[in-house]
Structure formats: structure tokens, C-alpha cells
mmCIF file of C-alpha atoms in Angstrom:
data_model
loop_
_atom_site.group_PDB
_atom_site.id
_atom_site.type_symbol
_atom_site.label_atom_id
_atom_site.label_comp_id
_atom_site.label_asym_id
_atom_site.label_seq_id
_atom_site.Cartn_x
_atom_site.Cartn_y
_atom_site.Cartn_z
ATOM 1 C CA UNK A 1 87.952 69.311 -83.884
ATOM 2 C CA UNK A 2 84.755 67.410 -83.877
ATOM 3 C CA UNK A 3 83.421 68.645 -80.565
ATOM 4 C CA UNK A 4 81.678 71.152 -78.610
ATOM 5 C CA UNK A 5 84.803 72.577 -76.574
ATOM 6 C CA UNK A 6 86.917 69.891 -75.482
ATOM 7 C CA UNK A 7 90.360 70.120 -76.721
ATOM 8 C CA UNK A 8 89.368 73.523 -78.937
ATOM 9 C CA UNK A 9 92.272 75.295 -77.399
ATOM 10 C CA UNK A 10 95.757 72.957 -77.256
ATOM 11 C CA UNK A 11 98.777 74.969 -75.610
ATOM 12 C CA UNK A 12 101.485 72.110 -76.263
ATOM 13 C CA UNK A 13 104.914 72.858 -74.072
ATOM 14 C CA UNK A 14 108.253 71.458 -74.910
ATOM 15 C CA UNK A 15 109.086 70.173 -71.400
ATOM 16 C CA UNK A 16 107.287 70.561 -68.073
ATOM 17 C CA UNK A 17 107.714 69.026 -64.790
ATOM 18 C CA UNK A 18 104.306 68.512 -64.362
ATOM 19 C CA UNK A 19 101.453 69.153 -66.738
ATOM 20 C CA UNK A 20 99.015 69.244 -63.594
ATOM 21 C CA UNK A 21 101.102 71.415 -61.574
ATOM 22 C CA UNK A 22 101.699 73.833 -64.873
ATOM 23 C CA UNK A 23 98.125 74.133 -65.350
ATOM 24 C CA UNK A 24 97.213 74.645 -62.125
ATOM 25 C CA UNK A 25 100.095 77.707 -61.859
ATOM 26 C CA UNK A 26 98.404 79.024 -65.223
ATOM 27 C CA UNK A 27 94.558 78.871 -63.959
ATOM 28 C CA UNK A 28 95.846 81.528 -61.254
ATOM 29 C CA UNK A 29 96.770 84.484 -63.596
ATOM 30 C CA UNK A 30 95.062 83.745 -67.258
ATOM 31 C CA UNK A 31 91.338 82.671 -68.149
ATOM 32 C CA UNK A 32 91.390 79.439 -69.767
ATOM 33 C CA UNK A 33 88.342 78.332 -71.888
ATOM 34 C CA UNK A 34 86.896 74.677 -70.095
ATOM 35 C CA UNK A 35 88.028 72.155 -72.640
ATOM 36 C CA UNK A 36 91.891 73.754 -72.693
ATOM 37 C CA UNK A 37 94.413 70.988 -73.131
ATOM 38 C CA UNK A 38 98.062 71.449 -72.263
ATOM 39 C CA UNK A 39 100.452 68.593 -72.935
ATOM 40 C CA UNK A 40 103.541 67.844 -73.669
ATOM 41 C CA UNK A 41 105.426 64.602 -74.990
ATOM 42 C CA UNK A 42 108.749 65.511 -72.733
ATOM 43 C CA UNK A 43 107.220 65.629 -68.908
ATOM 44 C CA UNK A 44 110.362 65.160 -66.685
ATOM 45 C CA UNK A 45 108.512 64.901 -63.065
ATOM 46 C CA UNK A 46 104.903 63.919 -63.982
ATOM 47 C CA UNK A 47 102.432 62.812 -60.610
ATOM 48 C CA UNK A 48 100.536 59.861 -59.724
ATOM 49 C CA UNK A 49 98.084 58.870 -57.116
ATOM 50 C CA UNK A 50 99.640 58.654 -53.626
ATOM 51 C CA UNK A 51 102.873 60.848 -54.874
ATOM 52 C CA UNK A 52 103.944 57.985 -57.010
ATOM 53 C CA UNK A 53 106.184 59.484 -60.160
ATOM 54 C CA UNK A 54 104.718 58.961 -63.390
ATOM 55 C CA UNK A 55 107.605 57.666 -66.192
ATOM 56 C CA UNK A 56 107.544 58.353 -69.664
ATOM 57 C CA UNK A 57 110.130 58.586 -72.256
ATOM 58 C CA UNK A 58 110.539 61.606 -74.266
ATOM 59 C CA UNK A 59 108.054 61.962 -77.539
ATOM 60 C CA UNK A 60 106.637 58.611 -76.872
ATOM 61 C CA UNK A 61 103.186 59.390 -74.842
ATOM 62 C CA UNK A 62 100.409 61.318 -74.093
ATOM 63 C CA UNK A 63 100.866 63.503 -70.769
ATOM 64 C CA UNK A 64 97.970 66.147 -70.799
ATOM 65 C CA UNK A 65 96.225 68.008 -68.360
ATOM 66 C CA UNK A 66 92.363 69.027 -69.024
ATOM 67 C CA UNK A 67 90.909 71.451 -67.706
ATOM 68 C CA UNK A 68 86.837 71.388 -66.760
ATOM 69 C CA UNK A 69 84.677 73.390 -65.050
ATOM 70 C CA UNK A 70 82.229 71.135 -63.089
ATOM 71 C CA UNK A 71 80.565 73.692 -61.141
ATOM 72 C CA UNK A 72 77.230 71.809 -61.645
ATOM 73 C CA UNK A 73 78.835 69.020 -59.891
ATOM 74 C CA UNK A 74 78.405 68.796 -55.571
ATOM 75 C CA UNK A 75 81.496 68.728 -54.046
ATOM 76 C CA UNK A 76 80.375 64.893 -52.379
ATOM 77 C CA UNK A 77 79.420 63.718 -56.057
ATOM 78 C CA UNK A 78 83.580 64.607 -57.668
ATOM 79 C CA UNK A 79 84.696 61.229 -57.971
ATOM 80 C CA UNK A 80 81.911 60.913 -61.204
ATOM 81 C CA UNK A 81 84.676 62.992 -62.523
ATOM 82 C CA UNK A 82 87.032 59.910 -62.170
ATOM 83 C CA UNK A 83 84.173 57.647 -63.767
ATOM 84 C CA UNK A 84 83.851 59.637 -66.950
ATOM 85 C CA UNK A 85 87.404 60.417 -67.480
ATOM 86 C CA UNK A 86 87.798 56.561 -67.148
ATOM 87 C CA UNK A 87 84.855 55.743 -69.193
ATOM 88 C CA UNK A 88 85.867 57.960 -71.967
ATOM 89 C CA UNK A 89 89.843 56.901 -71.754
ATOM 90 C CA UNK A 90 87.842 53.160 -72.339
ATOM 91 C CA UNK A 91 86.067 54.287 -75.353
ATOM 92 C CA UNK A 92 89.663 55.615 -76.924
ATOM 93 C CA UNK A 93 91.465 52.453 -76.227
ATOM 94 C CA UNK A 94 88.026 49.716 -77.022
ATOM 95 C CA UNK A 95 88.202 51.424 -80.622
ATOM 96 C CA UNK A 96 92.375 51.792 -81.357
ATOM 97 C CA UNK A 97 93.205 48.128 -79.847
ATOM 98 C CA UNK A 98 92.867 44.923 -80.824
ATOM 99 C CA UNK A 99 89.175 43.331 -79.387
ATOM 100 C CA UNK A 100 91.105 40.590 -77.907
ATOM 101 C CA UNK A 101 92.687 42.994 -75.463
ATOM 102 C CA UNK A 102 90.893 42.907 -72.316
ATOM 103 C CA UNK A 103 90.648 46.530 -70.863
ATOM 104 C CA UNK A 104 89.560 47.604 -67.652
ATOM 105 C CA UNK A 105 88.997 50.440 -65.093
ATOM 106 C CA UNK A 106 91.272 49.699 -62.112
ATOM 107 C CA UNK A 107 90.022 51.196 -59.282
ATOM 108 C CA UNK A 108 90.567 54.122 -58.446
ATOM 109 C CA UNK A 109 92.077 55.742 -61.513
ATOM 110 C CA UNK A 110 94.000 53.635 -63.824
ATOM 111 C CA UNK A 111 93.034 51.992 -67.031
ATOM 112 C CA UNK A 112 95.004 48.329 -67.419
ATOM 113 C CA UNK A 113 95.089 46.600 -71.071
ATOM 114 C CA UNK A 114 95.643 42.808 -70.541
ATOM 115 C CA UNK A 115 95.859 43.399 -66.920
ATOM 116 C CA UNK A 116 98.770 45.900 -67.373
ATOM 117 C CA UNK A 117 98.822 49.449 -66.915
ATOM 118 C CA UNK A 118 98.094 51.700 -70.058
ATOM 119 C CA UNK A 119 96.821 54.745 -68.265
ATOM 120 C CA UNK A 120 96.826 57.055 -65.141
ATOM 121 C CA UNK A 121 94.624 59.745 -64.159
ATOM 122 C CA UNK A 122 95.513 62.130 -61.763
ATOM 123 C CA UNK A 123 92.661 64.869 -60.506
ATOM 124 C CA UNK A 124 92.753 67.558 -58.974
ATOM 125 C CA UNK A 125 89.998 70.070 -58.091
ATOM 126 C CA UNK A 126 90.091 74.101 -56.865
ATOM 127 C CA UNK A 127 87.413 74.320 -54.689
ATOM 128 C CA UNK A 128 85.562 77.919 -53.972
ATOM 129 C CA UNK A 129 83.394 78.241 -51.410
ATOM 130 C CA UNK A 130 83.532 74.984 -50.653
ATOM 131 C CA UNK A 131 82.590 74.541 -53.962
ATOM 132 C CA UNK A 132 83.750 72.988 -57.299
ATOM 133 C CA UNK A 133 85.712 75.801 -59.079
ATOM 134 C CA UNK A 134 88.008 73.850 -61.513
ATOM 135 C CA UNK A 135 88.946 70.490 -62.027
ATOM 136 C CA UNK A 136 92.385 69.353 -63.720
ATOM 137 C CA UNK A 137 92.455 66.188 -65.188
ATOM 138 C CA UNK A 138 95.523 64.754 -65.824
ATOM 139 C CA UNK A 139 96.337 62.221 -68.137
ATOM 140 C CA UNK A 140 99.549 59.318 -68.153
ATOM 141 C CA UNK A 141 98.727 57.245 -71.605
ATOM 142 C CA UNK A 142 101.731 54.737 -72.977
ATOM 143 C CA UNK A 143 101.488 55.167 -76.520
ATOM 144 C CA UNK A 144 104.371 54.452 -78.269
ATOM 145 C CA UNK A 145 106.591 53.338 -75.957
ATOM 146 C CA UNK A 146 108.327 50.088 -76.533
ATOM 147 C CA UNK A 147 110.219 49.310 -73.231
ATOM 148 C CA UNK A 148 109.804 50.524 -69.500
ATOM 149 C CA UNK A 149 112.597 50.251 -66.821
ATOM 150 C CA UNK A 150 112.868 47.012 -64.940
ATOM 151 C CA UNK A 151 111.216 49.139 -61.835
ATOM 152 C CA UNK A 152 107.863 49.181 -63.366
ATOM 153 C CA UNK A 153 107.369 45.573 -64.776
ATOM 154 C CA UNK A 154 103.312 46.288 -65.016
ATOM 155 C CA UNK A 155 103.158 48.782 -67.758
ATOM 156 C CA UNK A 156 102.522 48.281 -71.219
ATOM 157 C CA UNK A 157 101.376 50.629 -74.147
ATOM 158 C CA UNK A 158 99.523 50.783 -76.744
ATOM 159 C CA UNK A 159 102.463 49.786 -79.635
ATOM 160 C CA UNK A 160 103.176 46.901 -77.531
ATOM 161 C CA UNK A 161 99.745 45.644 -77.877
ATOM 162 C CA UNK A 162 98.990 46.681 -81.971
ATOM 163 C CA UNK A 163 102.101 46.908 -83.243
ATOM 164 C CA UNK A 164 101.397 50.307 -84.574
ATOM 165 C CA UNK A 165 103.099 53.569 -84.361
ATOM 166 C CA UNK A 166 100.445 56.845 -83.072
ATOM 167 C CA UNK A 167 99.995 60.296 -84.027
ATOM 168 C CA UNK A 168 100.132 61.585 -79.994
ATOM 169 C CA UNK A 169 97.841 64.583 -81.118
ATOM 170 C CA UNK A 170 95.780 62.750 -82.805
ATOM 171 C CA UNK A 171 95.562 60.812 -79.916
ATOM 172 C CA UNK A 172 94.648 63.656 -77.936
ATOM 173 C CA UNK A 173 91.976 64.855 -80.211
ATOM 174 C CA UNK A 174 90.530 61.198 -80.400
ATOM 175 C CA UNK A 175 90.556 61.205 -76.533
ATOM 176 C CA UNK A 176 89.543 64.695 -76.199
ATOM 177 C CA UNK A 177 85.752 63.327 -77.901
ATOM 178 C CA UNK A 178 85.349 60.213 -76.112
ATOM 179 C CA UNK A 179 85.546 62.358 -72.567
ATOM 180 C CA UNK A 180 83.424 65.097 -73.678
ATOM 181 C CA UNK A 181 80.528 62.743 -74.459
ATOM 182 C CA UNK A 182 80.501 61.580 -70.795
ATOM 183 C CA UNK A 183 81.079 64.746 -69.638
ATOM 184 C CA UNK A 184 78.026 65.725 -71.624
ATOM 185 C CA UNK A 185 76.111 62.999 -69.862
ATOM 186 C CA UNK A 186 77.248 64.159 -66.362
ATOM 187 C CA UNK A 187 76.525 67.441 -66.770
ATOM 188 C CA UNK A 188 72.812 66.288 -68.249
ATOM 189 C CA UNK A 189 72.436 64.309 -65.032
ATOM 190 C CA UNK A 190 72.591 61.173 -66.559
ATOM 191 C CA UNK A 191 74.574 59.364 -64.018
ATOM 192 C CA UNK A 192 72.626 55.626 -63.582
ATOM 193 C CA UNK A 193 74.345 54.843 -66.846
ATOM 194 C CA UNK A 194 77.406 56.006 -65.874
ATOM 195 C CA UNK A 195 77.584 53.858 -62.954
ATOM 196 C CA UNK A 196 76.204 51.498 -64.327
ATOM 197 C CA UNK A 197 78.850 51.215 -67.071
ATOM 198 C CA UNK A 198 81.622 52.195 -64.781
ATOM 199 C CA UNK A 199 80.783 49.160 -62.372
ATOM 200 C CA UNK A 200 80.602 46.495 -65.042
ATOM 201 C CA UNK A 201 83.775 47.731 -66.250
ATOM 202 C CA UNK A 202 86.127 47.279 -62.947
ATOM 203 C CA UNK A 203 89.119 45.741 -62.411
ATOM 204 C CA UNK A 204 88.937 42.286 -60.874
ATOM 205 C CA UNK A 205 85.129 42.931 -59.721
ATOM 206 C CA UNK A 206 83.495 40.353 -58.167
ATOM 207 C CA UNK A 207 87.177 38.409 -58.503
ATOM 208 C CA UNK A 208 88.949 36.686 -55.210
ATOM 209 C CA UNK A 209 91.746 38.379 -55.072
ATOM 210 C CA UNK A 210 94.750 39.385 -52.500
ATOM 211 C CA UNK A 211 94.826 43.250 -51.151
ATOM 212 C CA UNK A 212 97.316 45.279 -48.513
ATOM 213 C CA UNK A 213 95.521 47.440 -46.115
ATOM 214 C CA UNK A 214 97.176 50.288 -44.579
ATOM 215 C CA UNK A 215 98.129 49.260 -41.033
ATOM 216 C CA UNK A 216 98.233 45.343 -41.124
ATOM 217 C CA UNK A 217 100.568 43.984 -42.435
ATOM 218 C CA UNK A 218 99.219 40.741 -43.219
ATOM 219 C CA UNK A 219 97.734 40.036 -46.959
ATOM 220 C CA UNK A 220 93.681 39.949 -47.364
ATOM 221 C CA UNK A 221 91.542 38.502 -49.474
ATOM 222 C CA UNK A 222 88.152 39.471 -50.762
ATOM 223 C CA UNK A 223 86.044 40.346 -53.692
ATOM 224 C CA UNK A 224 85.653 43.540 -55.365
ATOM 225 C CA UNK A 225 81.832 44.284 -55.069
ATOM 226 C CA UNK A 226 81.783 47.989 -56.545
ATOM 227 C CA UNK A 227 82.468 51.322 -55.424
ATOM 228 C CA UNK A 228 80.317 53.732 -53.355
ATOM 229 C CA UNK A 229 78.525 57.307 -54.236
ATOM 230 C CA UNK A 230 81.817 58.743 -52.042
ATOM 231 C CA UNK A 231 84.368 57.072 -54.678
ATOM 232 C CA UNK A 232 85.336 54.386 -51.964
ATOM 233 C CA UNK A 233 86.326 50.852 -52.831
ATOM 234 C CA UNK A 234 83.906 48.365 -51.600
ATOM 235 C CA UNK A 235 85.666 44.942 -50.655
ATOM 236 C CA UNK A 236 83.611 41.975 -49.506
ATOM 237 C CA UNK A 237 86.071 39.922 -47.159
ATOM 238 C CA UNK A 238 86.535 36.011 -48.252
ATOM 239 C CA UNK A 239 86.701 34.430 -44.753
ATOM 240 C CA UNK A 240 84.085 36.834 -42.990
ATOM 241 C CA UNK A 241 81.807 38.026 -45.550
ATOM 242 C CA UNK A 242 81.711 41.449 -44.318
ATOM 243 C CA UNK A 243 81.642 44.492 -47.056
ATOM 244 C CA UNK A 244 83.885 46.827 -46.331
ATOM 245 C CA UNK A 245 85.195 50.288 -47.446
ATOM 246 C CA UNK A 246 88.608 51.889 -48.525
ATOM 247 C CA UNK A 247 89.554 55.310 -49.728
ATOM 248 C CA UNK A 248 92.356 55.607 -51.752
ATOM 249 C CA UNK A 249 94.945 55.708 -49.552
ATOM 250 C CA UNK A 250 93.947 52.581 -47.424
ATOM 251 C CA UNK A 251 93.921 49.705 -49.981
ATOM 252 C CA UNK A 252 96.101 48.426 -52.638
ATOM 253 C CA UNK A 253 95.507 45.640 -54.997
#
């Protein structure tokens, strides 16, 4: 394993629920190293953003939790968590898909391959103190799956897009150095070329484009201008101009 920590120590499980919810059980009563991976290519009741379920059929995909100790990190600056997660999930995919695919970083924390989702990243932080203990990252990629149920008509994987069957743990390992080497730049303090990178890599930025905000019921449309130090979407509104900001929960696009 060609890096400093992450991914040194893999506990694969047969099954699990949740990979999250599995490592976050297993942080309470053993020491993990920062870097451990758990995964498992069979994960029956895997999590999304806003309790969504996460599908995946068995041995197809990557589901993997990592776990990192960002303790150098201020509890107001954890959505650069989310950036370099998403930047280094970019770096995988830019290198083991065709360059004609066109991948981006959909707000808040999905990666979409030809406007499709490929990936889902679901974090989740132990705080102590107020304080960044842990953070688990979990991790939805479609690898080799060929077909998704008629319920989720925006998902696509990586097969689908190369042709190509994947070794999922070398997948893991591959992925595994791409997020340590932004990790490595976060922890350095290096975070202007983050964002920077992170923001000319969004979903739709700068696009007119229809959203649903929480409350109204009628459509909106706007431009996605960026997002703020707080991880909030910044929308600039098409008939009056004014910039405005969602949290996760608020928005959808």
C-alpha cells in the first residue's frame, strides 16, 4: 500500500447493514489506527444524505467507511472534509474513465459521471468537547454494476461507462491514495487550493438551472455561484439577482 496510513489496516465484513453505522459501533470499544477501512461488497441497509437508502447489488461496488482523525480541523471548518473526500473520489474516477466522461462534484456530496450519479459520501463526525474527535467517511461507488432498479433512473457506474470489469479492492486501495493526498494538504493548511479546485469542479456552477426549496412549493431558478466557508450552497436567483444560501436540507437540484 503506497501510502502513509490510509487504507494500511482493511477489516472487510461479509454483510453489514451499514458500514457507517458498523464503524461507528466499533470506534466505541476498540482503537482503530486513522486510515482503517472497513467495507464490504454485500451492504443490505447502506445511508445517504437526508436518510435516503443507498442500493447496491451484492459483490458489485465499493461500500467503505474511513475512518480519520481530523482533530486539527475547527469544528466550523468540517465540511473541507466533504471537499477532499470529493476531490480525491475525482482523482480515482479522472484516471480509471474514459476523458470524454464529464465528472463532477454535485453539491453537497455526490460525485455524477455524465451527469449521473457514480458516488455518495456520507459523513459523519464524533465530536468531543465540542471538538472534532473522529470523522467516518462513508463511501457509495457503482463499480461494476450493470443495471439499477427502475426507482433510481440517475445512477450509473463505472462498467457502464468503460466497459470494464474492477478489482473492488483494488479500487479501494486506488481510492484510499487519491484521499490521503488531500487529506495531506488539509492537514498542511493548504486549503486556497482546495477550494479553489473544489469550486471549479461543481455541479452545474454558474448553470441556470431549476431547484425545490423546502417550504414552497413552487420550482426556482438560479445559478450555482459556489459554496460558503460553512459548507452552504450559494444560489444566485434568475429573476431577482439575489445570492442566497441553503444547507443541506433546504435545497434540492
Amino acid at each position: 500500500m503506497d501510502t502513509l496510513f490510509t487504507g494500511h489496516n482493511l477489516i472487510e465484513l461479509s454483510d453489514c447493514p451499514s458500514v457507517n453505522s458498523h464503524a461507528i459501533e466499533l470506534l466505541k470499544s476498540v482503537n482503530l489506527a486513522e486510515g482503517t477501512v472497513i467495507f464490504t461488497t454485500n451492504q443490505t441497509a447502506g445511508r445517504g444524505q437526508r436518510g435516503a437508502r443507498w442500493y447496491s447489488d451484492t459483490g458489485k461496488n465499493v461500500t467503505m467507511s474511513l475512518i480519520l482523525f481530523p482533530r486539527f480541523l475547527d469544528l466550523k471548518d468540517s465540511f473541507q472534509l466533504s471537499k477532499i473526500v470529493s476531490l480525491g473520489v475525482y482523482d480515482f474516477l479522472s484516471v480509471n474513465l474514459p476523458k470524454a466522461v464529464n465528472i463532477k462534484i454535485k453539491w453537497p456530496n455526490d460525485i455524477v459521471a455524465d451527469g449521473k450519479k457514480i458516488c455518495g459520501i456520507l459523513i459523519e463526525n464524533i465530536l468531543r468537547d465540542n471538538r472534532l474527535n473522529a470523522s467516518i467517511i462513508g463511501i457509495g461507488l457503482n463499480v461494476n454494476q450493470e443495471f439499477f432498479p427502475e426507482e433510481i433512473p440517475n445512477a450509473i457506474s463505472m462498467k457502464q461507462l468503460n466497459f470494464e470489469d474492477y478489482d473492488c479492492i483494488t479500487v479501494i486501495r486506488e481510492m484510499c491514495r487519491s484521499i490521503e493526498k488531500w487529506y495531506l494538504m488539509l492537514r498542511r493548511g493548504e486549503r486556497s487550493e482546495i477550494d479553489f479546485n473544489y469550486h471549479n469542479l461543481l455541479h452545474l456552477l454558474d448553470k441556470e438551472h431549476e431547484f425545490t426549496i423546502k417550504g414552497n412549493e413552487q420550482l426556482h431558478f438560479g445559478r450555482i455561484k459556489g459554496v460558503d466557508p460553512a459548507g452552504r450552497l450559494m444560489v444566485c436567483g434568475s429573476d431577482d439577482g439575489q445570492l442566497q444560501f441553503f444547507n443541506v436540507r433546504e435545497i434540492k437540484f
